[in-house]
Amino acid sequence: MSASFSTIVLFDGFLHLGVCPYVTSCISVRLRTIDAVIITHSHADAIGGLDDLRDWTNNVQPYIPIYVAERDFEVMKKTHYYLVDTSVVTPGAAVSELQFNIIHKEPFIVNDLKFTPLPVWHGRDYCSLGFRFGNICYISDVSEIPEETYPLLKDCELLIMDALRPDRSSSTHFGLPKALEEVRKIQPRRTLFTGMMHLMDHDNVNEYLAKLMETEGLDVQLSYDGLCVPVTL
Ligand SMILES: [Zn+2]
Ligand SMILES: [Zn+2]
């Protein structure tokens, strides 16, 4: 999301739950326009909010472009078939206007803003997409970064990345130790972790992370609902 809010992009399209800092920020600034919704992957916590967009296109704006990888679009055809094929909707019922755009490995443009997909592993043999826009990299769900994705993360100013739990990684998500290892490798100017579970004690972990600034010069903190980060793109 640009600092001037001239381009509003949601990742994963939950309007009510606030799964990432962008979404909650959008709500707190009384968002009225969504320029695009970009899908990271097709797990329930990523695409479960799609139905919220149906009402949005009936009451707030006429249509919303959705950017989604082919494989995830195939999942949507099953989970949200009535959003993809509106001919099946009961006559008289509210029909959504979602415009599906299939994304590939190449960057794509939303309102003059370039988004580069960052393919990562989110569990064995399951690919999730992070996205780079300007020098900001957003990776919400990751258990391993493939070698070919690291060059896309070069000169990153702000990295927003998955860190599920404080002690260890799970099969599908980075834990704090692994996430920090990756931060040291990627060397972004600043990092905000996201996707933390309840075991992550916000204040204690932030205190620990602040010490890494003193010892290693690492600028890393946990994000929180409602966090708004002004950026220049
Ligand atoms: Zn997932
Ligand atoms: Zn997830």
XYZ file of C-alpha atoms and ligand atoms in Angstrom:
235
model
C 0.000 0.000 0.000
C 1.508 3.327 -0.959
C 2.057 6.011 1.655
C -0.386 8.351 -0.049
C -3.000 5.566 -0.242
C -3.323 6.267 -3.946
C -2.962 2.540 -4.570
C -4.637 0.181 -2.135
C -3.691 -3.453 -2.396
C -4.780 -6.184 -0.021
C -2.879 -9.390 0.382
C -5.275 -12.320 0.694
C -8.444 -10.265 0.948
C -9.698 -10.720 4.487
C -11.697 -7.630 5.283
C -12.845 -8.480 8.777
C -10.068 -10.513 10.349
C -7.008 -8.425 9.607
C -4.525 -11.162 8.761
C -1.721 -8.782 7.968
C -0.684 -5.224 8.825
C -1.914 -3.976 5.441
C -5.442 -5.144 5.954
C -5.866 -3.713 9.416
C -4.283 -0.463 8.300
C -6.758 -0.278 5.438
C -9.668 -0.644 7.818
C -8.353 1.955 10.240
C -8.023 4.540 7.446
C -11.622 3.895 6.365
C -10.725 2.253 3.113
C -13.201 2.907 0.289
C -11.315 1.630 -2.737
C -9.441 -1.604 -3.305
C -7.273 -1.494 -6.423
C -6.337 -5.149 -6.227
C -6.303 -8.215 -4.045
C -3.178 -10.338 -4.381
C -3.359 -13.953 -3.273
C -0.312 -15.555 -1.643
C -1.604 -19.129 -1.636
C -4.860 -21.043 -1.305
C -4.946 -22.170 2.326
C -8.133 -21.259 4.188
C -6.539 -18.397 6.141
C -5.462 -16.802 2.858
C -8.550 -17.189 0.646
C -11.225 -17.637 3.315
C -12.037 -13.921 3.170
C -12.880 -13.920 -0.535
C -16.593 -14.014 0.140
C -16.306 -10.664 1.965
C -15.352 -9.130 -1.380
C -18.646 -10.227 -2.905
C -20.621 -7.714 -0.869
C -17.927 -5.114 -1.418
C -18.541 -5.245 -5.175
C -22.268 -4.880 -4.586
C -22.117 -1.975 -2.157
C -18.800 -0.147 -2.300
C -17.156 -0.372 -5.716
C -18.241 -2.038 -8.971
C -15.452 -4.616 -9.336
C -12.164 -5.785 -7.813
C -9.204 -7.245 -9.715
C -7.827 -10.374 -8.052
C -4.291 -11.546 -8.834
C -3.811 -15.245 -8.252
C -1.500 -18.067 -9.360
C -3.032 -20.700 -11.644
C -2.810 -23.457 -9.029
C -4.583 -21.330 -6.410
C -7.226 -20.277 -8.934
C -7.961 -23.967 -9.496
C -8.559 -24.317 -5.734
C -10.861 -21.261 -5.757
C -12.926 -22.830 -8.513
C -13.855 -25.469 -5.940
C -13.939 -23.503 -2.677
C -15.552 -20.324 -4.076
C -17.106 -21.633 -7.307
C -19.931 -19.060 -7.126
C -17.404 -16.199 -7.201
C -15.529 -17.635 -10.171
C -18.537 -18.730 -12.245
C -21.325 -16.281 -11.449
C -23.736 -18.059 -13.822
C -24.392 -20.618 -11.072
C -25.692 -17.976 -8.645
C -29.401 -18.220 -7.769
C -31.356 -15.695 -9.882
C -31.934 -12.499 -7.925
C -29.087 -13.133 -5.471
C -26.175 -10.697 -5.172
C -23.526 -11.536 -7.761
C -19.905 -10.569 -7.236
C -17.741 -8.731 -9.749
C -14.291 -10.145 -9.184
C -11.880 -9.989 -12.111
C -9.424 -12.844 -11.906
C -5.943 -12.292 -13.326
C -3.591 -15.265 -13.420
C -0.077 -14.425 -12.287
C 3.029 -16.274 -13.343
C 6.651 -15.866 -12.301
C 6.957 -12.513 -14.050
C 6.232 -9.190 -12.325
C 2.824 -7.589 -12.887
C 1.608 -4.020 -12.599
C -1.208 -2.628 -10.455
C -1.775 1.133 -10.917
C 1.812 1.738 -12.065
C 3.164 -0.225 -9.110
C 5.232 -3.287 -10.006
C 4.762 -6.473 -7.990
C 7.322 -9.251 -8.290
C 6.256 -12.721 -7.105
C 8.665 -14.294 -4.608
C 8.140 -18.075 -4.763
C 8.861 -19.777 -1.420
C 8.165 -23.182 0.118
C 5.313 -23.301 2.614
C 5.705 -26.920 3.644
C 7.155 -29.684 1.529
C 6.238 -29.455 -2.156
C 3.786 -26.602 -1.533
C 4.629 -23.212 -2.994
C 3.411 -19.919 -1.548
C 4.086 -16.509 -3.057
C 5.668 -13.577 -1.340
C 5.684 -10.267 -3.217
C 8.159 -7.462 -3.722
C 6.927 -3.956 -4.486
C 9.545 -1.242 -4.607
C 12.129 -2.283 -2.045
C 9.553 -3.860 0.226
C 9.309 -7.637 0.424
C 6.306 -9.355 1.974
C 6.503 -13.095 2.701
C 3.576 -14.218 4.831
C 3.894 -18.002 4.759
C 7.255 -19.687 4.401
C 9.158 -22.709 5.653
C 12.065 -22.440 3.223
C 13.343 -19.917 0.699
C 14.584 -21.545 -2.505
C 18.003 -20.457 -3.755
C 16.569 -18.801 -6.892
C 14.399 -16.437 -4.817
C 17.279 -14.832 -2.875
C 18.387 -12.599 -5.788
C 14.860 -11.123 -5.833
C 15.302 -10.112 -2.176
C 18.460 -8.077 -2.780
C 18.624 -4.502 -1.451
C 15.402 -4.939 0.475
C 14.568 -1.907 2.637
C 11.680 -3.443 4.535
C 11.144 -7.177 4.902
C 7.828 -8.355 6.331
C 8.196 -12.054 7.018
C 6.591 -15.067 8.627
C 7.742 -16.075 12.145
C 5.196 -18.393 13.730
C 6.555 -19.434 17.097
C 9.459 -18.429 19.348
C 11.223 -21.743 19.821
C 11.312 -23.656 16.547
C 10.046 -23.824 12.994
C 7.052 -25.958 12.050
C 6.808 -27.970 8.848
C 5.044 -25.047 7.146
C 6.328 -21.893 8.881
C 9.556 -20.281 10.037
C 10.059 -20.134 13.776
C 11.949 -17.200 15.266
C 15.467 -18.754 15.147
C 15.165 -19.686 11.460
C 13.502 -16.366 10.587
C 16.412 -14.488 12.184
C 18.889 -16.685 10.332
C 17.183 -15.640 7.094
C 17.232 -11.958 8.072
C 21.000 -12.203 8.564
C 21.298 -13.760 5.114
C 18.919 -11.395 3.269
C 20.205 -8.294 5.107
C 17.179 -6.024 4.755
C 17.460 -2.560 6.286
C 14.484 -3.244 8.534
C 12.392 -6.349 9.299
C 8.924 -6.825 10.756
C 7.797 -10.328 11.601
C 4.196 -11.325 11.028
C 1.947 -14.353 11.478
C 2.943 -14.963 15.113
C 0.982 -17.423 17.238
C 0.028 -16.905 20.884
C 3.243 -18.509 22.169
C 5.110 -15.452 20.931
C 5.079 -13.080 23.923
C 5.007 -9.736 22.141
C 6.853 -7.575 24.677
C 9.444 -10.153 25.703
C 10.301 -11.106 22.139
C 10.479 -7.463 21.054
C 12.842 -6.779 23.940
C 15.029 -9.681 22.838
C 14.939 -8.448 19.236
C 15.844 -4.900 20.281
C 19.048 -6.277 21.810
C 20.025 -7.646 18.390
C 20.134 -4.043 17.220
C 22.816 -3.314 19.813
C 24.830 -6.494 19.269
C 24.463 -7.072 15.517
C 22.806 -3.942 14.141
C 19.719 -5.955 13.191
C 16.571 -3.806 12.999
C 13.911 -6.431 13.690
C 10.594 -6.161 15.543
C 7.253 -7.948 15.690
C 4.395 -6.323 13.801
C 0.951 -5.891 15.344
C -2.644 -5.309 14.249
C -3.176 -1.729 13.136
C 0.513 -1.090 12.481
C 0.950 1.530 9.777
C 4.359 1.869 8.139
C 4.946 4.967 6.006
C 7.043 4.034 2.983
C 8.276 5.717 -0.160
C 7.876 3.717 -3.347
Zn -0.832 -21.394 4.529
Zn -1.044 -18.964 6.902
